[in-house]
XYZ file of N, CA and C in Angstrom:
399
model
N 27.979 -7.094 -18.450
C 28.892 -6.121 -18.465
C 28.399 -5.003 -19.487
N 28.617 -3.789 -19.059
C 28.234 -2.661 -19.922
C 29.499 -2.311 -20.784
N 29.388 -2.293 -22.039
C 30.450 -1.983 -22.936
C 30.518 -0.441 -23.193
N 29.455 0.204 -23.360
C 29.469 1.702 -23.660
C 28.983 2.410 -22.403
N 29.607 3.610 -22.417
C 29.111 4.541 -21.336
C 28.139 5.511 -21.979
N 27.080 5.870 -21.306
C 26.233 6.897 -21.906
C 26.942 8.260 -22.047
N 26.557 9.041 -23.046
C 27.207 10.285 -23.255
C 26.975 11.252 -22.215
N 25.798 11.154 -21.542
C 25.495 11.996 -20.326
C 25.078 11.135 -19.238
N 25.601 11.391 -18.062
C 25.141 10.703 -16.932
C 23.851 11.386 -16.538
N 22.892 10.717 -15.764
C 21.675 11.177 -15.421
C 21.789 12.510 -14.679
N 22.810 12.636 -13.824
C 22.851 13.875 -13.058
C 23.230 15.073 -13.815
N 23.920 14.854 -15.014
C 24.242 15.941 -15.911
C 23.209 16.467 -16.817
N 22.280 15.554 -17.199
C 21.174 16.034 -18.114
C 20.411 17.325 -17.835
N 19.893 17.431 -16.503
C 19.075 18.528 -16.293
C 20.028 19.938 -16.327
N 21.248 19.842 -15.975
C 22.070 21.109 -16.228
C 22.436 21.292 -17.620
N 22.628 20.378 -18.393
C 22.860 20.608 -19.883
C 21.656 21.150 -20.553
N 20.500 20.572 -20.213
C 19.262 21.034 -20.838
C 18.924 22.439 -20.518
N 19.057 22.729 -19.170
C 18.724 24.149 -18.711
C 19.742 25.189 -19.293
N 21.069 24.779 -19.330
C 22.065 25.724 -19.747
C 21.812 26.024 -21.308
N 21.553 24.826 -21.943
C 21.320 24.965 -23.442
C 20.114 25.846 -23.791
N 19.169 25.523 -23.061
C 17.844 26.235 -23.171
C 18.043 27.791 -22.949
N 18.684 28.078 -21.966
C 19.016 29.501 -21.593
C 19.872 30.126 -22.727
N 20.798 29.419 -23.266
C 21.684 29.915 -24.263
C 20.876 30.367 -25.556
N 19.892 29.374 -25.875
C 18.996 29.606 -27.003
C 18.054 30.832 -26.679
N 17.648 30.868 -25.550
C 16.726 31.927 -25.124
C 17.420 33.336 -25.197
N 18.726 33.344 -24.919
C 19.520 34.615 -25.032
C 19.532 34.986 -26.582
N 19.901 34.037 -27.456
C 20.000 34.341 -28.852
C 18.684 34.820 -29.421
N 17.520 34.179 -29.062
C 16.221 34.471 -29.498
C 15.925 35.923 -29.166
N 16.238 36.164 -27.761
C 15.764 37.603 -27.319
C 16.677 38.671 -27.911
N 18.002 38.325 -28.096
C 18.898 39.207 -28.598
C 18.710 39.498 -30.166
N 18.144 38.589 -30.810
C 18.061 38.649 -32.262
C 16.673 38.969 -32.841
N 15.631 38.914 -31.865
C 14.309 39.265 -32.370
C 14.146 40.806 -32.567
N 13.129 41.144 -33.358
C 12.907 42.565 -33.596
C 12.811 43.288 -32.214
N 13.434 44.382 -32.132
C 13.436 45.085 -30.801
C 11.960 45.548 -30.456
N 11.239 45.857 -31.545
C 9.894 46.393 -31.330
C 8.954 45.308 -30.743
N 9.314 44.016 -30.915
C 8.546 42.815 -30.516
C 8.890 42.512 -29.100
N 9.801 43.156 -28.384
C 10.175 42.931 -26.964
C 9.170 43.531 -26.073
N 8.877 42.804 -25.081
C 7.825 43.346 -24.130
C 8.272 44.558 -23.437
N 7.375 45.456 -23.168
C 7.768 46.668 -22.452
C 7.337 46.606 -21.001
N 8.313 46.847 -20.166
C 7.934 46.640 -18.629
C 7.788 47.966 -17.839
N 7.830 49.110 -18.690
C 7.606 50.499 -18.072
C 8.883 50.975 -17.314
N 9.974 50.173 -17.491
C 11.245 50.523 -16.792
C 12.047 51.161 -17.995
N 12.242 52.321 -17.958
C 12.969 53.022 -19.135
C 14.127 53.914 -18.646
N 14.663 53.482 -17.524
C 16.026 54.375 -17.139
C 17.019 54.096 -18.059
N 17.840 54.984 -18.254
C 19.061 54.843 -19.096
C 19.974 53.717 -18.612
N 20.368 52.859 -19.498
C 21.194 51.748 -19.043
C 20.495 50.496 -18.717
N 19.164 50.460 -18.654
C 18.354 49.258 -18.305
C 18.744 48.087 -19.167
N 18.969 48.390 -20.428
C 19.402 47.319 -21.479
C 20.660 46.673 -20.923
N 21.581 47.377 -20.307
C 22.838 46.756 -19.822
C 22.539 45.905 -18.558
N 21.601 46.338 -17.724
C 21.257 45.559 -16.600
C 20.635 44.237 -17.048
N 20.076 44.224 -18.075
C 19.363 42.998 -18.690
C 20.473 42.016 -19.261
N 21.504 42.670 -19.884
C 22.508 41.953 -20.308
C 23.352 41.208 -19.301
N 23.600 42.079 -18.175
C 24.391 41.502 -16.934
C 23.494 40.409 -16.425
N 22.134 40.554 -16.274
C 21.346 39.336 -15.728
C 21.412 38.094 -16.615
N 21.219 38.297 -17.952
C 21.144 37.182 -18.907
C 22.648 36.365 -18.709
N 23.649 37.019 -18.779
C 24.886 36.312 -18.678
C 25.289 35.794 -17.249
N 24.775 36.469 -16.212
C 24.835 35.965 -14.928
C 24.163 34.614 -14.838
N 22.995 34.494 -15.379
C 22.374 33.046 -15.268
C 23.055 32.197 -16.204
N 23.431 32.680 -17.479
C 24.217 31.818 -18.358
C 25.458 31.238 -17.647
N 26.234 32.066 -16.895
C 27.323 31.441 -16.104
C 27.020 30.577 -14.994
N 25.950 30.833 -14.312
C 25.478 29.887 -13.256
C 25.132 28.565 -13.798
N 24.332 28.506 -14.996
C 23.781 27.154 -15.472
C 25.000 26.477 -16.036
N 25.868 27.077 -16.907
C 26.974 26.417 -17.338
C 27.941 25.933 -16.356
N 28.126 26.631 -15.300
C 28.920 26.189 -14.172
C 28.394 25.015 -13.546
N 27.050 25.014 -13.309
C 26.322 23.852 -12.804
C 26.523 22.594 -13.538
N 26.515 22.752 -14.884
C 26.733 21.572 -15.801
C 28.235 21.061 -15.657
N 29.102 21.983 -15.631
C 30.510 21.581 -15.481
C 30.759 20.957 -14.150
N 30.215 21.491 -13.152
C 30.347 20.878 -11.690
C 29.780 19.579 -11.714
N 28.556 19.291 -12.343
C 27.962 18.044 -12.351
C 28.885 16.947 -13.076
N 29.666 17.457 -13.996
C 30.525 16.511 -14.737
C 31.937 16.244 -13.964
N 32.150 16.970 -12.915
C 33.385 16.683 -12.214
C 33.914 17.934 -11.543
N 35.159 18.203 -11.787
C 35.985 19.261 -11.125
C 35.502 20.610 -11.640
N 35.330 21.530 -10.632
C 35.081 22.890 -10.906
C 35.872 23.821 -10.085
N 36.818 24.408 -10.709
C 37.769 25.258 -10.123
C 38.027 26.491 -10.869
N 39.153 27.304 -10.557
C 39.380 28.475 -11.292
C 39.523 28.291 -12.776
N 40.117 27.239 -13.169
C 40.354 26.944 -14.537
C 38.910 26.861 -15.282
N 38.012 26.055 -14.852
C 36.792 25.887 -15.400
C 35.878 27.152 -15.226
N 36.065 27.811 -14.157
C 35.319 29.168 -14.033
C 35.771 30.157 -15.098
N 37.149 30.250 -15.441
C 37.616 31.069 -16.385
C 37.023 30.643 -17.638
N 36.841 29.368 -18.078
C 36.352 28.864 -19.248
C 34.863 29.398 -19.472
N 34.145 29.394 -18.286
C 32.740 29.798 -18.538
C 32.671 31.356 -18.765
N 33.541 32.167 -18.151
C 33.607 33.495 -18.480
C 34.027 33.752 -19.836
N 35.114 32.992 -20.299
C 35.517 33.134 -21.806
C 34.332 32.688 -22.725
N 33.668 31.660 -22.333
C 32.481 31.227 -23.234
C 31.424 32.366 -23.253
N 31.104 33.077 -22.074
C 30.242 34.079 -22.126
C 30.720 35.257 -22.994
N 31.954 35.501 -22.833
C 32.511 36.617 -23.732
C 32.417 36.187 -25.270
N 32.802 35.090 -25.604
C 32.726 34.756 -27.043
C 31.251 34.656 -27.472
N 30.382 34.194 -26.642
C 28.997 34.051 -26.998
C 28.372 35.461 -27.227
N 28.677 36.331 -26.293
C 28.298 37.717 -26.429
C 28.729 38.330 -27.680
N 30.054 38.222 -28.079
C 30.594 38.763 -29.277
C 29.816 38.158 -30.521
N 29.640 36.979 -30.498
C 28.923 36.205 -31.653
C 27.507 36.714 -31.773
N 26.810 37.012 -30.658
C 25.515 37.617 -30.628
C 25.451 38.933 -31.230
N 26.513 39.765 -30.761
C 26.677 41.144 -31.321
C 26.944 41.100 -32.841
N 27.732 40.296 -33.301
C 28.096 40.226 -34.742
C 26.817 39.736 -35.477
N 26.129 38.815 -34.946
C 24.775 38.304 -35.574
C 23.822 39.484 -35.588
N 23.636 40.285 -34.535
C 22.813 41.426 -34.534
C 23.101 42.401 -35.734
N 24.538 42.629 -35.887
C 24.944 43.534 -36.970
C 24.679 43.117 -38.404
N 24.773 41.734 -38.472
C 24.754 41.142 -39.906
C 23.234 40.642 -40.151
N 22.451 40.220 -39.245
C 21.365 39.606 -39.625
C 19.934 40.264 -39.113
N 20.050 41.387 -38.350
C 18.834 42.029 -37.980
C 18.940 43.511 -38.602
N 17.674 44.063 -38.580
C 17.565 45.465 -39.034
C 17.252 46.387 -37.974
N 16.663 45.761 -36.813
C 16.154 46.675 -35.684
C 17.401 46.634 -34.609
N 18.322 45.946 -34.702
C 19.391 45.925 -33.659
C 20.618 46.190 -34.292
N 21.606 46.737 -33.390
C 22.999 46.989 -33.901
C 23.942 46.457 -32.882
N 25.252 46.144 -33.283
C 26.184 45.647 -32.489
C 26.551 46.715 -31.425
N 26.892 46.403 -30.209
C 27.218 47.369 -29.146
C 28.246 46.734 -28.330
N 29.508 47.259 -28.356
C 30.569 46.664 -27.629
C 30.245 46.685 -26.081
N 29.506 47.744 -25.668
C 29.150 47.876 -24.186
C 28.213 46.610 -23.787
N 27.619 46.159 -24.706
C 26.761 44.996 -24.305
C 27.709 43.764 -24.083
N 28.784 43.581 -24.821
C 29.775 42.587 -24.562
C 30.336 42.730 -23.191
N 30.711 44.050 -22.724
C 31.204 44.233 -21.491
C 30.225 43.921 -20.374
N 28.949 44.307 -20.565
C 27.830 43.931 -19.622
C 27.787 42.422 -19.458
N 27.643 41.767 -20.600
C 27.629 40.314 -20.546
C 28.715 39.603 -19.708
N 29.931 40.149 -20.150
C 31.114 39.499 -19.390
C 31.123 39.821 -17.941
N 30.637 41.050 -17.648
C 30.544 41.455 -16.196
C 29.600 40.616 -15.458
N 28.419 40.340 -16.061
C 27.436 39.417 -15.454
C 27.937 37.985 -15.238
N 28.703 37.490 -16.176
C 29.242 36.164 -15.982
C 30.396 36.182 -14.937
N 31.214 37.201 -14.906
C 32.213 37.464 -13.747
C 31.520 37.581 -12.430
N 30.444 38.377 -12.327
C 29.820 38.360 -11.007
C 29.256 36.989 -10.569
N 28.673 36.162 -11.501
C 28.132 34.843 -11.222
C 29.367 33.947 -10.752
N 30.595 34.076 -11.347
C 31.681 33.138 -11.043
C 32.146 33.491 -9.592
N 32.375 34.869 -9.445
C 32.773 35.327 -8.125
C 31.846 34.828 -6.954
N 30.513 34.889 -7.233
C 29.637 34.431 -6.165
C 29.713 32.832 -5.942
N 29.754 32.178 -7.158
C 29.792 30.657 -7.105
C 31.104 30.193 -6.365
N 32.211 30.774 -6.784
C 33.457 30.430 -6.213
C 33.527 30.712 -4.637
N 32.900 31.833 -4.277
C 32.935 32.307 -2.858
C 32.040 31.287 -2.147
N 30.860 30.862 -2.694
C 29.987 29.967 -2.005
C 30.680 28.644 -1.794
N 31.301 28.170 -3.024
C 32.044 26.957 -2.878
C 33.163 26.891 -1.861
N 33.844 28.030 -1.765
C 34.940 28.075 -0.848
C 34.338 27.991 0.709
N 33.251 28.684 0.872
C 32.612 28.648 2.218
C 32.104 27.141 2.607
N 31.626 26.469 1.543
C 31.170 25.177 1.809
C 32.283 24.199 2.205
N 33.468 24.343 1.517
C 34.592 23.548 1.809
C 35.169 23.765 3.206
N 35.044 25.122 3.646
C 35.598 25.465 4.912
C 34.902 25.169 6.107
């Protein structure tokens, strides 16, 4: 008879590892010296915001996958992912203002982050709804 339950079920581990790694990747990317970032030759105005939308879109997909692997994933859990993205984005912006010299806090980045998470959640919930029907 097994007395203790593992902290993570095997099906949850890949989701948690990838979501955590992506979360750390966002922090590294957003806190490193902006001159150290790779240049892709794409310089249209607002490209930075597109990057923020993408980063938090993936953030929301990965954390949603982890939550779904643990059990129920509905509107409440989806809202928690969006809230997590918002709070993480705010924390990153505060860290940029306090701990970097080549970055500055930008409230529009927070909106872009939250929008990316919102897009991911809308997509995931619509896919989930179609699968159920």
